[in-house]
XYZ file of C-alpha atoms in Angstrom:
636
model
C 4.492 75.582 49.954
C 7.217 77.953 50.204
C 6.924 81.315 52.382
C 9.085 84.208 51.485
C 10.704 85.414 54.561
C 10.087 89.317 55.039
C 13.369 91.216 54.416
C 14.144 93.799 56.960
C 16.387 96.594 56.333
C 19.222 97.151 58.779
C 21.778 99.959 58.849
C 25.266 98.672 59.271
C 27.451 100.348 61.834
C 31.188 100.945 61.756
C 32.887 99.639 64.816
C 34.043 103.220 65.834
C 30.668 104.710 65.127
C 29.059 101.726 67.511
C 31.480 102.691 70.143
C 30.692 106.398 69.801
C 26.930 105.839 70.210
C 27.621 103.687 73.347
C 30.014 106.283 74.852
C 27.301 109.081 74.193
C 24.444 106.949 75.755
C 26.612 106.129 78.642
C 27.529 109.809 79.302
C 23.876 110.658 79.083
C 22.590 108.181 81.568
C 25.526 107.295 83.801
C 25.786 111.000 85.331
C 22.231 110.938 86.409
C 22.492 107.306 87.574
C 25.670 108.038 89.455
C 24.083 110.964 91.353
C 20.890 109.036 91.975
C 23.113 106.513 93.751
C 24.761 109.052 95.831
C 21.170 110.461 96.706
C 20.123 107.013 97.916
C 23.136 106.661 100.169
C 22.567 110.206 101.469
C 18.857 109.351 102.256
C 20.141 106.599 104.540
C 22.170 108.957 106.603
C 19.420 109.253 109.471
C 19.662 105.391 110.063
C 23.399 105.524 110.644
C 22.746 108.100 113.460
C 20.127 105.901 115.110
C 21.352 104.703 118.685
C 20.312 102.151 120.996
C 18.092 99.507 120.153
C 16.821 100.956 116.904
C 20.524 101.576 115.839
C 21.597 97.990 116.444
C 18.610 96.802 114.354
C 18.923 98.798 111.338
C 22.606 99.639 111.184
C 23.284 96.195 109.226
C 20.534 97.177 106.793
C 21.983 100.697 106.211
C 25.646 99.584 105.919
C 24.897 96.585 103.528
C 22.760 98.847 101.237
C 25.313 101.663 101.462
C 28.272 99.264 100.454
C 26.267 97.811 97.526
C 25.358 101.184 96.315
C 28.907 102.620 96.517
C 30.131 99.648 94.423
C 27.153 100.242 92.002
C 28.108 103.972 91.653
C 31.564 102.933 90.618
C 30.523 100.283 88.094
C 28.016 102.588 86.433
C 30.853 104.926 85.166
C 33.418 102.315 84.753
C 32.390 98.490 84.237
C 28.982 99.209 82.622
C 30.199 100.969 79.437
C 32.799 98.265 78.791
C 30.225 95.531 79.083
C 27.994 97.300 76.813
C 30.733 97.549 74.117
C 31.145 93.706 74.359
C 27.444 92.624 74.346
C 25.851 95.248 72.350
C 26.449 93.851 69.000
C 24.431 92.631 65.903
C 21.025 93.799 64.827
C 18.952 95.590 67.219
C 15.115 96.091 66.913
C 13.404 99.147 67.421
C 12.046 99.891 71.042
C 8.549 99.551 69.950
C 9.091 96.098 68.559
C 8.449 94.774 72.055
C 4.761 93.901 72.346
C 4.562 94.766 75.923
C 6.263 98.029 75.501
C 4.294 98.916 72.630
C 1.097 98.230 74.528
C 2.358 100.322 77.521
C 3.044 103.221 75.232
C -0.468 103.049 73.794
C -2.093 103.100 77.163
C 0.370 105.704 78.523
C 0.469 108.340 75.777
C -3.360 109.066 75.687
C -3.393 109.699 79.418
C -0.274 111.955 79.272
C -1.988 113.951 76.707
C -5.101 114.343 78.699
C -3.086 115.495 81.761
C -1.063 117.991 79.523
C -4.551 119.537 78.409
C -6.065 119.609 81.748
C -3.235 121.096 83.724
C -4.935 122.650 86.387
C -7.113 119.880 87.029
C -4.225 117.421 87.186
C -2.182 119.676 89.564
C -5.179 120.294 91.679
C -5.881 116.441 92.215
C -2.205 115.817 93.119
C -2.185 118.745 95.624
C -5.499 117.550 97.071
C -4.028 113.989 97.471
C -1.093 115.509 99.137
C -3.045 117.645 101.599
C -5.256 114.734 102.598
C -2.217 112.544 103.280
C -1.050 114.976 105.845
C -3.979 114.625 108.313
C -3.887 110.886 107.727
C -0.294 110.809 109.124
C -1.250 113.180 111.947
C -4.007 110.805 112.998
C -1.706 107.612 112.956
C -0.505 106.439 116.375
C 2.991 106.368 117.642
C 5.188 103.713 118.995
C 8.843 102.986 119.302
C 9.114 99.788 117.409
C 6.493 97.308 116.073
C 6.193 94.497 118.623
C 8.274 91.591 117.485
C 6.427 88.287 117.767
C 8.933 86.172 119.890
C 6.488 83.131 119.671
C 6.470 82.895 123.405
C 5.055 84.922 126.411
C 6.645 86.096 129.596
C 4.185 86.242 132.475
C 5.336 88.452 135.184
C 2.960 88.652 138.133
C 3.830 90.546 141.482
C 2.449 90.007 144.819
C 3.206 91.454 148.311
C 6.607 92.107 149.425
C 6.400 90.297 152.645
C 5.020 86.877 151.104
C 6.450 83.669 152.396
C 8.526 80.998 150.438
C 5.901 78.316 150.924
C 2.955 80.903 149.523
C 4.960 82.164 146.551
C 5.664 78.444 145.794
C 1.997 77.624 146.043
C 0.963 80.636 143.866
C 3.529 79.534 141.401
C 2.318 76.052 140.928
C -1.360 77.068 140.636
C -0.484 79.652 138.078
C 1.518 77.132 136.065
C -1.340 74.432 136.237
C -3.776 77.036 134.850
C -1.432 78.115 132.062
C -0.758 74.592 131.103
C -4.415 73.967 130.584
C -4.698 76.235 127.807
C -4.438 74.240 124.496
C -1.970 76.667 122.673
C 0.643 76.407 125.380
C 3.387 73.651 124.863
C 5.481 74.231 127.921
C 5.562 76.452 131.097
C 8.497 77.291 133.236
C 8.350 79.503 136.340
C 10.535 80.852 138.922
C 10.220 83.382 141.990
C 12.761 85.599 143.447
C 16.231 86.078 141.865
C 18.357 83.740 139.960
C 21.991 82.840 140.857
C 23.238 85.797 139.200
C 24.241 89.286 140.237
C 22.312 90.654 137.211
C 18.832 89.712 138.543
C 17.963 91.457 141.645
C 14.321 90.329 141.652
C 12.490 90.107 145.055
C 10.710 86.946 146.185
C 7.326 88.670 145.312
C 8.350 88.753 141.698
C 7.386 85.807 139.627
C 8.650 85.117 136.087
C 7.079 82.418 133.792
C 8.111 81.640 130.410
C 5.262 80.193 128.251
C 6.364 78.558 125.080
C 3.599 78.216 122.503
C 2.617 75.547 119.917
C 2.982 76.242 116.175
C -0.060 78.399 115.083
C -1.193 75.614 112.773
C -2.228 73.850 116.102
C -4.145 76.798 117.478
C -7.805 77.015 117.846
C -9.559 78.736 114.742
C -9.663 82.490 115.152
C -7.079 82.498 118.022
C -4.392 85.169 118.114
C -1.657 86.039 120.483
C -3.536 89.163 121.793
C -6.639 87.146 122.334
C -4.637 84.440 124.182
C -3.053 86.737 126.529
C -6.608 88.117 127.153
C -7.647 84.588 128.142
C -4.826 83.716 130.241
C -5.218 87.165 132.047
C -8.790 86.332 132.793
C -7.939 82.744 134.150
C -5.220 84.169 136.471
C -6.932 86.737 138.458
C -5.553 85.471 141.925
C -6.131 87.907 144.882
C -3.160 89.905 145.960
C -1.411 89.266 142.696
C -0.978 91.946 139.861
C -0.457 90.347 136.460
C 2.033 91.533 133.929
C 2.394 90.314 130.272
C 5.345 90.833 127.930
C 8.029 88.721 126.107
C 11.350 87.286 127.132
C 13.619 89.174 124.911
C 12.218 92.662 124.858
C 11.782 92.372 128.632
C 15.369 91.853 129.167
C 16.183 94.643 126.710
C 14.012 97.105 128.523
C 15.393 96.051 132.013
C 19.056 96.412 130.787
C 18.475 99.773 128.929
C 16.182 101.497 131.253
C 15.600 99.703 134.420
C 11.905 99.265 133.691
C 10.502 95.720 133.130
C 7.226 97.116 131.417
C 6.578 99.031 128.291
C 6.402 102.241 130.180
C 7.407 103.307 133.805
C 6.900 106.497 135.723
C 9.911 107.072 137.820
C 9.340 109.013 141.220
C 12.308 110.704 142.575
C 12.532 112.104 146.090
C 14.175 112.069 149.430
C 12.192 109.832 151.599
C 10.557 106.382 150.925
C 7.211 107.011 152.642
C 6.612 110.091 150.545
C 7.659 108.358 147.390
C 5.195 105.584 148.129
C 2.353 108.242 148.668
C 3.286 109.892 145.307
C 3.416 106.704 143.562
C 0.009 105.662 144.785
C -1.477 109.057 143.531
C 0.089 108.400 140.075
C -1.511 104.872 139.926
C -4.872 106.086 140.765
C -4.574 109.111 138.196
C -3.516 106.474 135.408
C -6.045 103.774 136.265
C -8.966 105.136 133.942
C -6.770 105.825 130.801
C -7.556 103.639 127.839
C -4.744 101.345 126.944
C -3.043 101.259 130.262
C -2.775 97.592 131.560
C -0.886 95.792 134.304
C -0.755 99.047 136.218
C 1.443 98.340 139.342
C 3.184 100.263 141.913
C 6.912 99.075 142.625
C 6.852 98.721 146.282
C 9.379 101.012 148.373
C 7.509 100.023 151.739
C 5.620 96.822 152.957
C 8.633 94.668 153.648
C 8.731 92.825 157.027
C 11.885 93.038 159.184
C 12.860 91.042 162.529
C 14.247 93.648 164.766
C 16.356 92.265 167.564
C 17.016 94.941 170.303
C 19.590 93.872 173.016
C 18.863 94.630 176.660
C 22.428 95.708 177.731
C 21.459 95.674 181.315
C 20.267 92.040 181.200
C 23.247 91.176 178.984
C 25.683 92.453 181.798
C 23.852 90.475 184.672
C 24.432 87.231 182.491
C 27.849 87.913 181.375
C 26.908 88.110 177.785
C 27.659 90.860 174.966
C 25.798 92.245 171.901
C 28.129 90.084 169.760
C 26.872 86.865 171.290
C 23.319 87.732 170.335
C 24.334 88.649 166.810
C 26.209 85.511 166.324
C 23.276 83.530 167.580
C 20.842 85.072 165.387
C 23.077 84.906 162.328
C 23.615 81.234 163.019
C 20.140 80.111 163.478
C 18.359 82.247 160.972
C 21.088 82.686 158.261
C 22.835 79.521 158.561
C 26.150 78.159 159.726
C 28.724 76.683 157.290
C 29.754 73.431 158.661
C 31.322 71.424 155.807
C 31.733 71.565 151.826
C 30.689 68.814 149.471
C 32.405 68.252 146.056
C 30.411 67.297 143.003
C 32.942 66.926 140.139
C 34.734 70.223 139.993
C 32.079 72.163 141.926
C 32.221 72.891 145.634
C 29.107 73.532 147.555
C 28.773 74.797 151.223
C 26.726 72.739 153.651
C 24.949 75.026 156.110
C 22.772 74.420 159.154
C 20.021 76.732 160.438
C 16.510 76.432 162.083
C 13.763 74.693 160.299
C 11.283 77.024 158.458
C 8.413 76.579 160.872
C 10.739 77.748 163.800
C 12.046 80.682 161.751
C 8.637 81.936 160.763
C 7.425 81.813 164.460
C 8.153 84.851 166.723
C 7.484 82.728 169.803
C 9.930 80.055 168.699
C 12.666 82.781 167.968
C 12.158 84.293 171.401
C 13.022 80.613 172.745
C 16.199 80.447 171.068
C 18.893 79.243 173.903
C 21.910 81.287 174.889
C 24.719 79.848 176.869
C 25.895 82.085 179.640
C 29.409 81.773 181.249
C 28.154 81.229 184.849
C 24.342 80.758 184.935
C 23.471 78.234 182.435
C 21.204 78.669 179.541
C 18.693 81.492 179.106
C 16.297 82.237 176.248
C 16.962 84.846 173.750
C 14.051 86.955 175.028
C 15.592 87.380 178.428
C 18.604 89.491 176.982
C 16.666 91.147 173.886
C 13.374 92.098 172.583
C 12.156 90.745 169.244
C 9.549 92.471 166.950
C 8.520 92.471 163.558
C 8.605 95.888 161.606
C 7.783 97.408 158.268
C 10.442 98.393 155.967
C 11.456 98.832 152.470
C 11.555 95.527 150.561
C 14.366 96.868 148.277
C 15.884 100.359 148.159
C 16.466 101.790 144.546
C 18.401 105.020 143.729
C 19.297 106.796 140.641
C 21.081 109.806 140.137
C 22.093 110.049 143.940
C 18.287 110.175 144.756
C 15.841 107.458 146.019
C 13.511 106.130 143.300
C 10.170 104.617 143.140
C 8.186 103.586 139.975
C 4.785 103.084 138.716
C 4.905 100.489 135.855
C 2.337 99.496 133.204
C 1.994 97.992 129.819
C 0.214 99.390 126.709
C -2.074 97.275 124.886
C -5.245 97.815 122.633
C -3.672 101.483 121.703
C -0.729 102.939 120.561
C 2.221 103.705 122.975
C 2.503 107.553 121.907
C -1.028 108.641 122.460
C -1.399 106.564 125.737
C 1.698 108.164 127.216
C 0.734 111.583 125.969
C -2.711 111.232 127.593
C -1.044 110.048 130.813
C 1.229 112.915 131.002
C -1.686 115.510 130.464
C -3.629 113.840 133.111
C -0.677 113.946 135.596
C -0.147 117.513 134.812
C -3.687 118.556 135.660
C -3.390 116.689 139.089
C -3.152 119.469 141.654
C -0.768 118.684 144.811
C 0.556 115.678 143.076
C 4.194 116.245 143.954
C 5.684 117.570 147.176
C 8.640 120.174 146.988
C 11.818 118.440 145.983
C 10.144 115.532 144.092
C 9.799 114.945 140.427
C 8.694 112.457 137.687
C 10.589 111.020 134.880
C 9.005 108.796 131.905
C 10.945 105.861 131.226
C 10.831 102.561 129.202
C 9.974 102.380 125.432
C 8.808 106.081 125.511
C 12.242 107.129 126.234
C 13.380 105.240 123.187
C 10.544 106.928 120.985
C 11.509 110.295 122.031
C 15.177 109.802 121.280
C 14.425 108.269 117.875
C 12.073 110.979 117.032
C 14.617 113.786 117.924
C 17.350 112.146 115.907
C 15.219 111.826 112.765
C 13.733 115.328 113.165
C 17.259 116.909 113.429
C 18.818 115.109 110.641
C 16.049 114.851 107.872
C 16.202 118.530 106.742
C 20.182 118.106 106.435
C 19.314 114.992 104.333
C 17.036 116.802 101.931
C 19.579 119.650 101.580
C 22.151 116.906 100.639
C 19.765 115.513 98.117
C 19.104 118.838 96.642
C 22.707 119.846 96.121
C 23.385 116.407 94.576
C 20.523 117.139 92.158
C 21.911 120.313 91.206
C 25.408 118.822 90.579
C 23.626 116.365 88.318
C 21.552 118.816 86.426
C 23.316 122.033 86.891
C 19.976 123.675 87.171
C 18.159 124.858 90.288
C 14.749 124.237 88.450
C 15.342 120.666 87.336
C 16.887 119.942 90.875
C 13.614 121.144 92.500
C 11.536 119.288 89.832
C 13.261 115.951 90.871
C 12.906 116.765 94.555
C 9.289 117.579 94.396
C 8.639 113.898 94.021
C 9.500 113.363 97.694
C 6.265 114.735 99.096
C 4.156 112.902 96.484
C 5.933 109.794 97.334
C 4.677 110.559 100.923
C 1.000 110.148 99.555
C 1.142 106.503 98.739
C 3.154 105.721 101.751
C 0.766 107.553 103.998
C -2.376 105.885 102.631
C -0.823 102.560 102.789
C 0.444 102.722 106.318
C -3.018 104.299 107.417
C -5.272 101.570 105.843
C -3.183 98.638 106.967
C -3.640 100.069 110.611
C 0.104 100.366 111.190
C 1.490 102.928 113.888
C 4.235 105.117 113.035
C 7.489 103.849 114.505
C 11.149 103.813 113.707
C 10.569 101.018 111.292
C 8.076 103.033 109.371
C 10.507 106.004 109.281
C 13.188 103.822 107.808
C 10.753 102.756 105.074
C 9.992 106.454 104.305
C 13.655 107.137 104.174
C 14.302 104.262 101.676
C 11.296 105.556 99.658
C 12.586 109.080 99.180
C 15.776 107.801 97.584
C 13.796 105.505 95.206
C 11.574 108.434 94.384
C 14.262 110.731 93.558
C 16.251 108.120 91.485
C 12.959 107.573 89.265
C 12.464 111.410 88.949
C 16.182 111.845 87.784
C 15.535 109.145 84.832
C 12.542 111.075 83.845
C 14.199 114.398 83.710
C 17.257 112.951 81.953
C 14.992 111.735 79.080
C 12.996 114.925 78.921
C 16.304 117.038 78.690
C 17.425 114.668 75.761
C 14.123 115.336 73.924
C 14.820 119.192 74.425
C 18.266 118.727 72.963
C 16.878 116.861 69.995
C 14.162 119.726 69.481
C 16.951 122.284 69.544
C 19.166 120.489 67.210
C 16.246 120.136 64.786
C 14.498 123.747 64.993
C 17.161 125.859 66.504
C 16.999 127.424 70.014
C 14.590 130.360 69.359
C 11.090 131.106 70.078
C 10.592 132.086 66.614
C 11.268 128.408 65.464
C 9.902 126.460 68.475
C 6.111 126.587 69.037
C 4.106 125.444 72.182
C 3.035 122.439 70.044
C 6.691 121.593 69.257
C 7.253 121.550 72.832
C 4.379 119.372 73.963
C 5.241 116.790 71.384
C 8.649 116.393 72.137
C 7.887 116.340 75.888
C 5.476 113.448 75.157
C 8.259 111.639 73.191
C 10.774 112.202 75.773
C 8.256 110.643 78.565
C 6.549 108.086 76.352
C 9.269 106.939 74.020
C 11.457 105.949 77.012
C 8.692 104.386 79.229
C 10.513 101.113 79.659
C 13.511 102.112 81.675
C 11.285 104.070 84.071
C 8.897 101.205 84.541
C 11.718 98.855 85.024
C 13.263 101.088 87.844
C 9.890 101.107 89.630
C 9.097 97.376 88.780
C 12.343 96.062 90.187
C 11.629 98.096 93.658
C 7.960 96.677 93.750
C 8.741 92.990 92.848
C 11.383 93.015 95.624
C 8.963 94.419 98.122
C 5.529 92.971 97.435
C 6.447 89.495 98.689
C 7.220 90.903 102.062
C 3.445 91.530 102.664
C 2.605 87.856 102.568
C 5.691 86.731 104.764
C 4.819 85.186 108.050
C 7.202 83.968 110.759
C 9.559 85.824 113.203
C 10.741 89.108 111.903
C 7.761 89.576 109.383
C 6.003 92.009 111.924
C 9.037 94.198 111.792
C 9.618 94.003 108.017
C 6.139 94.865 107.061
C 6.088 98.428 108.511
C 9.322 99.141 106.586
C 7.969 97.747 103.341
C 4.319 99.428 103.519
C 5.323 103.027 102.925
C 7.760 101.923 100.238
C 5.065 100.015 98.265
C 2.554 102.730 98.309
C 5.032 105.627 97.806
C 6.594 103.840 94.928
C 3.080 103.514 93.275
C 2.059 107.129 93.884
C 5.562 108.680 93.191
C 5.811 106.970 89.815
C 2.336 108.056 88.822
C 3.414 111.467 89.609
C 6.790 111.289 87.831
C 4.854 109.822 84.688
C 2.046 112.401 84.536
C 2.966 115.343 86.615
C 6.699 115.587 86.083
C 6.174 116.132 82.370
C 3.458 118.558 82.839
C 5.732 120.821 85.137
C 8.636 120.331 82.838
C 6.509 121.565 79.878
C 5.182 124.423 81.946
C 8.886 125.401 82.851
C 10.063 125.139 79.121
C 7.208 127.443 78.069
C 8.104 129.929 80.699
C 11.694 129.990 79.522
C 10.576 130.460 75.859
C 8.360 133.108 76.711
C 10.591 135.204 79.023
C 14.081 134.463 77.599
C 13.101 133.749 73.922
C 15.035 130.252 74.164
C 15.385 127.165 76.189
C 17.701 127.302 78.879
């Protein structure tokens, strides 16, 4: 059986006419796309102004995206039309020949007609959603950066400043044994005191234990890192030891950047160490009941034990000795006397001799240290000097030419911003907390949080102004520039809802996500306004630009045509962003906990901004054109 092939009528085009059509289409779209690219680049300006840790983290993202977009903006107006002239040949089906596109138009057009008919209801629903999103954002917690899971734990307990070598060694061994008994722990490595480096001035009372964890697939069912830290903390309650929990990398960054080894530190500045210690204890007592404050600890500025040797000059004269003789003897027997060197490969090590630890730890044994006199034989050290143990500072810290103490704590089970704000309010209500000449300073990650917030608050209005100017240059109309810019707050709706329901705190990462979202939202709005303007030009060419020839029904039909008949490029703009972002929500491993706060506002914002652009932007555009026709008698 023979089937007759359906004959389709195609209109042949001359080569010159085909190139002319491509040229007109390129001019129509490339201007808006070019300025959209400039707008996205401008929206990333706040990221370039970030400094410190957040700047080092997000500058590569901003630079990479900017370089790509700059090249893209150039190619849109140069290479793209040339490629179109090469590849757009042959027979082209109508746009509605695509079944997916045809189905989307059938779904979209009735919804758009309902929105155009119920104008006040449509606008009221959008405004209500926008108003609700504001308190949602205000209720979110604040933090500097989302905690990066380093897949390891740093346990930093501190004990009394005058602890002995033997005792800290015993505590370290007990702690390591308890930690190793937890099934999720793979390896444990602990140290006490300072390392062989000038950048680590840790006292003997500070212990650092790095805990390497097994892969999460080998953990107990339902176990999380937070629960693991709580279990370890409960097992390691040793009298005289204050536990502290953090991660190795972020701990080093905090110490190098602020001098604080915990999330937050309250620095106490003053003139006398004893007074600083008293103020620090008052601060600790005030912060103790605040929810979210953990590992609270006062960095000791007193409590160290010192051996004081006071020479008896009259006795020294009787025995023919000098103060230098006492100093040299004490230095040799306690500090050690170099007697030789040993060579191991290319390394040299000094061999020193001093009293054994049992003798050094006994005041009675130290008093019996013999001194050789010129004429009267050997006498004990106690015969020419008085030995006593006295309290003093274990370590003196100064900043800005003032002595400093610190009250340190970590924040868990609560966001950083609200915890510190409540702590600041609590301290401000404490009467007589600070003597004259003393002051407090908040440091740690809260310091970075304030710096990032101030930078973004200062630059965001400037960025919005730059975006508005670029939109005006693209459309040569203040109304249409405002029409495209109004998509920014409506993009905020989805971002706010997404961040809120995921339970994510506001941070620099979330702010970067919103910044990227604003550029995408404006770009999609520009594409919609371009096609709506093209529909108006077609109407004017057909009916003339006069209110006698154009009715409200004509305006509505052409607005619907401009919105619905060019649905595919708008949905493609949105889909490209979504398809690239959604997989991040299911990502696991190192870095995913930082990427997700960036992606969440972008996914939610793209969904709501695209809904606003598809339904509300044509409505506002139609109302604007009806106003122009009513007031001026023509379309501007």
